[in-house]
CSV table of C-alpha atoms in Angstrom, one decimal:
chain,number,residue,atom,x,y,z
X,1,ALA,CA,95.6,118.4,111.6
X,2,GLN,CA,96.5,115.2,112.0
X,3,LYS,CA,100.1,114.4,113.9
X,4,VAL,CA,102.0,111.4,115.1
X,5,THR,CA,104.5,111.5,117.4
X,6,GLN,CA,107.0,108.3,117.7
X,7,ALA,CA,109.0,109.8,121.1
X,8,GLN,CA,111.7,107.1,120.7
X,9,THR,CA,114.7,107.8,118.1
X,10,GLU,CA,116.2,104.5,118.9
X,11,ILE,CA,116.3,101.7,121.4
X,12,SER,CA,119.0,99.2,121.6
X,13,VAL,CA,117.7,95.9,123.8
X,14,VAL,CA,119.3,92.2,124.0
X,15,GLU,CA,117.5,89.3,122.3
X,16,LYS,CA,115.0,87.7,124.0
X,17,GLU,CA,114.3,90.6,125.7
X,18,ASP,CA,110.6,92.4,125.1
X,19,VAL,CA,110.2,95.7,124.1
X,20,THR,CA,107.8,98.5,123.7
X,21,LEU,CA,107.4,101.2,120.4
X,22,ASP,CA,105.4,104.1,121.5
X,23,CYS,CA,103.3,105.8,119.1
X,24,VAL,CA,100.9,109.0,119.8
X,25,TYR,CA,98.5,110.4,118.0
X,26,GLU,CA,96.5,113.4,117.3
X,27,THR,CA,93.0,114.3,115.7
X,28,ARG,CA,90.0,115.5,115.8
X,29,ASP,CA,88.1,113.0,113.5
X,30,THR,CA,86.3,110.1,114.9
X,31,THR,CA,86.8,108.4,112.0
X,32,TYR,CA,90.4,107.3,111.4
X,33,TYR,CA,93.2,104.9,110.8
X,34,LEU,CA,96.2,103.5,113.0
X,35,PHE,CA,99.1,101.8,110.8
X,36,TRP,CA,102.6,100.2,112.1
X,37,TYR,CA,105.0,99.3,109.3
X,38,LYS,CA,108.3,97.5,109.7
X,39,GLN,CA,111.5,98.6,107.6
X,40,PRO,CA,114.2,96.1,107.5
X,41,PRO,CA,118.2,97.1,106.7
X,42,SER,CA,116.9,95.8,103.2
X,43,GLY,CA,114.8,99.4,103.0
X,44,GLU,CA,111.4,97.9,102.3
X,45,LEU,CA,108.6,99.1,104.3
X,46,VAL,CA,106.5,96.1,105.1
X,47,PHE,CA,102.7,96.6,106.6
X,48,LEU,CA,102.3,95.0,110.2
X,49,ILE,CA,98.6,95.8,111.4
X,50,ARG,CA,96.0,98.5,110.7
X,51,ARG,CA,93.4,99.5,113.2
X,52,ASN,CA,90.1,101.7,112.9
X,53,SER,CA,89.2,104.4,115.4
X,54,PHE,CA,86.0,102.0,116.4
X,55,ASP,CA,87.9,99.1,117.9
X,56,GLU,CA,89.8,99.3,120.5
X,57,GLN,CA,90.5,95.9,120.6
X,58,ASN,CA,94.3,94.6,121.6
X,59,GLU,CA,95.8,92.3,119.2
X,60,ILE,CA,98.5,89.5,119.1
X,61,SER,CA,100.1,88.2,116.4
X,62,GLY,CA,103.0,86.0,117.4
X,63,ARG,CA,105.5,88.0,119.3
X,64,TYR,CA,103.8,90.9,118.3
X,65,SER,CA,101.0,92.5,120.0
X,66,TRP,CA,99.7,96.0,119.7
X,67,ASN,CA,97.4,97.7,122.2
X,68,PHE,CA,95.1,100.6,121.3
X,69,GLN,CA,94.0,103.5,123.4
X,70,LYS,CA,91.9,106.3,122.6
X,71,SER,CA,91.9,107.6,126.1
X,72,THR,CA,95.8,108.7,126.0
X,73,SER,CA,95.9,108.5,121.6
X,74,SER,CA,98.4,105.9,121.7
X,75,PHE,CA,99.0,102.5,119.8
X,76,ASN,CA,102.3,101.1,120.9
X,77,PHE,CA,103.4,97.8,119.5
X,78,THR,CA,105.2,95.7,122.1
X,79,ILE,CA,107.7,92.9,120.6
X,80,THR,CA,107.8,89.8,123.5
X,81,ALA,CA,111.2,88.0,123.2
X,82,SER,CA,112.9,90.1,120.4
X,83,GLN,CA,115.6,88.6,117.7
X,84,VAL,CA,118.2,89.7,115.6
X,85,VAL,CA,115.8,89.7,112.9
X,86,ASP,CA,113.7,91.8,114.3
X,87,SER,CA,116.3,94.9,114.2
X,88,ALA,CA,115.1,97.5,111.8
X,89,VAL,CA,113.3,101.1,111.7
X,90,TYR,CA,109.2,100.6,113.0
X,91,PHE,CA,106.8,103.0,111.7
X,92,CYS,CA,103.6,104.3,113.3
X,93,ALA,CA,101.1,106.0,110.6
X,94,LEU,CA,97.4,107.5,110.7
X,95,SER,CA,95.0,108.1,108.1
X,96,GLU,CA,91.9,110.3,109.1
X,97,ALA,CA,88.4,110.8,106.7
X,98,THR,CA,88.7,114.6,107.1
X,99,GLY,CA,92.3,114.6,105.1
X,100,GLY,CA,90.9,112.5,102.9
X,101,PHE,CA,92.5,109.6,104.5
X,102,LYS,CA,96.0,111.3,103.1
X,103,THR,CA,98.3,108.8,105.0
X,104,ILE,CA,100.9,110.7,107.7
X,105,PHE,CA,103.4,108.7,108.9
X,106,GLY,CA,105.6,109.5,112.4
X,107,ALA,CA,109.7,109.7,112.2
X,108,GLY,CA,110.1,105.8,113.2
X,109,THR,CA,111.7,104.3,116.1
X,110,ARG,CA,115.0,102.3,114.8
X,111,LEU,CA,115.4,99.2,117.1
X,112,PHE,CA,118.3,97.1,117.7
X,113,VAL,CA,118.1,94.1,118.7
X,114,LYS,CA,121.7,92.6,119.8
X,115,ALA,CA,122.8,88.9,120.0
W,1,ASP,CA,102.1,87.7,93.2
W,2,ALA,CA,104.0,90.2,91.6
W,3,GLY,CA,104.6,93.3,94.5
W,4,VAL,CA,105.1,96.9,93.4
W,5,ILE,CA,107.7,97.0,91.0
W,6,GLN,CA,109.6,100.9,90.8
W,7,SER,CA,112.5,101.5,88.4
W,8,PRO,CA,115.1,102.5,88.6
W,9,ARG,CA,116.1,100.8,92.1
W,10,HIS,CA,119.4,103.4,91.6
W,11,GLU,CA,119.7,106.6,89.1
W,12,VAL,CA,122.7,109.3,89.7
W,13,THR,CA,121.9,112.4,87.7
W,14,GLU,CA,123.7,115.8,87.7
W,15,MET,CA,121.8,118.9,88.7
W,16,GLY,CA,119.7,120.3,85.7
W,17,GLN,CA,119.2,117.0,84.2
W,18,GLU,CA,115.3,115.4,84.0
W,19,VAL,CA,114.4,112.5,86.2
W,20,THR,CA,111.7,110.6,85.9
W,21,LEU,CA,110.9,107.6,88.3
W,22,ARG,CA,108.5,104.7,87.1
W,23,CYS,CA,105.8,102.3,89.2
W,24,LYS,CA,103.5,99.8,88.3
W,25,PRO,CA,101.1,99.2,91.6
W,26,ILE,CA,99.5,95.7,92.6
W,27,SER,CA,97.2,94.1,90.3
W,28,GLY,CA,93.5,95.1,91.2
W,29,HIS,CA,94.7,98.0,93.5
W,30,ASN,CA,92.8,101.3,92.6
W,31,SER,CA,94.8,103.3,95.3
W,32,LEU,CA,98.1,104.5,94.2
W,33,PHE,CA,101.0,106.9,96.3
W,34,TRP,CA,104.3,108.0,96.0
W,35,TYR,CA,106.8,109.2,99.1
W,36,ARG,CA,110.0,110.7,99.6
W,37,GLN,CA,112.3,109.4,102.4
W,38,THR,CA,115.0,111.6,103.9
W,39,MET,CA,116.8,111.4,106.9
W,40,MET,CA,116.2,114.9,107.1
W,41,ARG,CA,112.4,114.8,106.8
W,42,GLY,CA,111.4,111.1,106.9
W,43,LEU,CA,109.0,109.6,105.2
W,44,GLU,CA,106.4,111.9,103.5
W,45,LEU,CA,103.7,111.7,101.3
W,46,LEU,CA,104.0,113.9,97.9
W,47,ILE,CA,100.8,112.6,95.8
W,48,TYR,CA,98.4,109.9,95.6
W,49,PHE,CA,95.5,109.0,93.0
W,50,ASN,CA,92.4,106.9,93.6
W,51,ASN,CA,91.2,104.9,90.3
W,52,ASN,CA,94.1,107.1,88.3
W,53,VAL,CA,92.6,110.6,89.4
W,54,PRO,CA,95.7,112.6,91.9
W,55,ILE,CA,93.4,113.3,95.0
W,56,ASP,CA,95.8,115.1,97.1
W,57,ASP,CA,98.7,116.2,95.7
W,58,SER,CA,99.2,119.2,98.6
W,59,GLY,CA,103.0,117.4,99.4
W,60,MET,CA,104.7,117.4,96.1
W,61,PRO,CA,107.1,120.2,97.1
W,62,GLU,CA,107.6,122.4,94.5
W,63,ASP,CA,106.3,122.8,90.2
W,64,ARG,CA,109.3,121.1,89.6
W,65,PHE,CA,107.7,117.9,90.3
W,66,SER,CA,104.9,116.5,88.4
W,67,ALA,CA,103.2,113.0,88.6
W,68,LYS,CA,100.9,110.8,86.1
W,69,MET,CA,99.0,108.2,86.3
W,70,PRO,CA,97.6,107.2,82.7
W,71,ASN,CA,96.5,104.0,83.6
W,72,ALA,CA,95.8,101.6,86.8
W,73,SER,CA,99.0,100.0,86.2
W,74,PHE,CA,101.5,102.8,85.4
W,75,SER,CA,102.5,106.0,87.1
W,76,THR,CA,105.3,108.1,86.9
W,77,LEU,CA,106.9,111.1,89.2
W,78,LYS,CA,108.5,113.4,87.3
W,79,ILE,CA,111.6,115.8,88.3
W,80,GLN,CA,112.4,118.5,86.1
W,81,PRO,CA,115.3,120.1,86.7
W,82,SER,CA,116.5,118.1,89.5
W,83,GLU,CA,118.5,119.8,92.0
W,84,PRO,CA,121.5,118.3,94.8
W,85,ARG,CA,118.2,118.7,97.6
W,86,ASP,CA,115.8,116.5,96.0
W,87,SER,CA,118.3,113.1,96.6
W,88,ALA,CA,116.3,110.8,98.4
W,89,VAL,CA,114.7,107.5,97.9
W,90,TYR,CA,111.5,107.5,96.4
W,91,PHE,CA,109.3,104.9,97.6
W,92,CYS,CA,105.8,104.1,95.4
W,93,ALA,CA,102.9,102.0,97.3
W,94,SER,CA,99.5,100.8,96.6
W,95,SER,CA,96.3,99.8,98.1
W,96,ALA,CA,93.0,97.9,97.3
W,97,SER,CA,91.1,100.8,97.9
W,98,GLY,CA,89.7,103.5,100.0
W,99,GLY,CA,93.3,105.5,99.6
W,100,GLY,CA,95.2,105.9,103.1
W,101,ALA,CA,92.5,104.3,104.9
W,102,TYR,CA,93.6,100.6,104.2
W,103,GLU,CA,96.8,99.0,104.4
W,104,GLN,CA,100.0,100.1,101.8
W,105,TYR,CA,102.0,97.5,99.7
W,106,PHE,CA,105.5,99.7,99.2
W,107,GLY,CA,107.9,99.2,96.2
W,108,PRO,CA,111.8,98.5,96.9
W,109,GLY,CA,112.3,102.1,96.4
W,110,THR,CA,114.5,104.2,93.6
W,111,ARG,CA,117.5,105.4,95.6
W,112,LEU,CA,118.0,109.2,93.2
W,113,THR,CA,121.2,111.3,93.9
W,114,VAL,CA,121.6,114.5,92.5
W,115,THR,CA,125.0,115.9,92.2
């Protein structure tokens, strides 16, 4: 069965600090997809990144970077030089082929960035 | 381009009443998802459709919940009769294809309060 664990419930940092949000997943499939979504205080979920199980390349997009490691079943998300606007709840999600690509979300990590 | 549209944005109803939530996916998207978000249970997938056909409804909590997608541009989630424990934010999301294998675009949500 698929499972996503975001062990960090809340993280608080001061602006300009770097912060890493952890995501550990469980799946028996060889074909699966991982995602990160952001939910700002306004409430709407916003897609950030998608990775398939065959592509372990790390990705950088501006201040955001993602580290995908199949060996540890982790897909961690780092924000460099955090800003107050980064304050939000961040969700990691998994879709696996066996489940018909049903999406399972982690519990989310609430990030507070203080000025 | 219009994103996913949900209505109403807020709904307050009394226990026992019927509630209908509505969703218009992004034009051209083939997959549609209904989620429920609560503090206790997080973000849960209730049901998803591919090309208007329900693919997985294992997340629908009870027979009181039903969802339909009569055409590619409209879906409803109905709760009859409603109960206080149904109070939550209900999100609709759509994706281009392939169910949960691709990124989902979420609507603003409907905040349901059942008294």
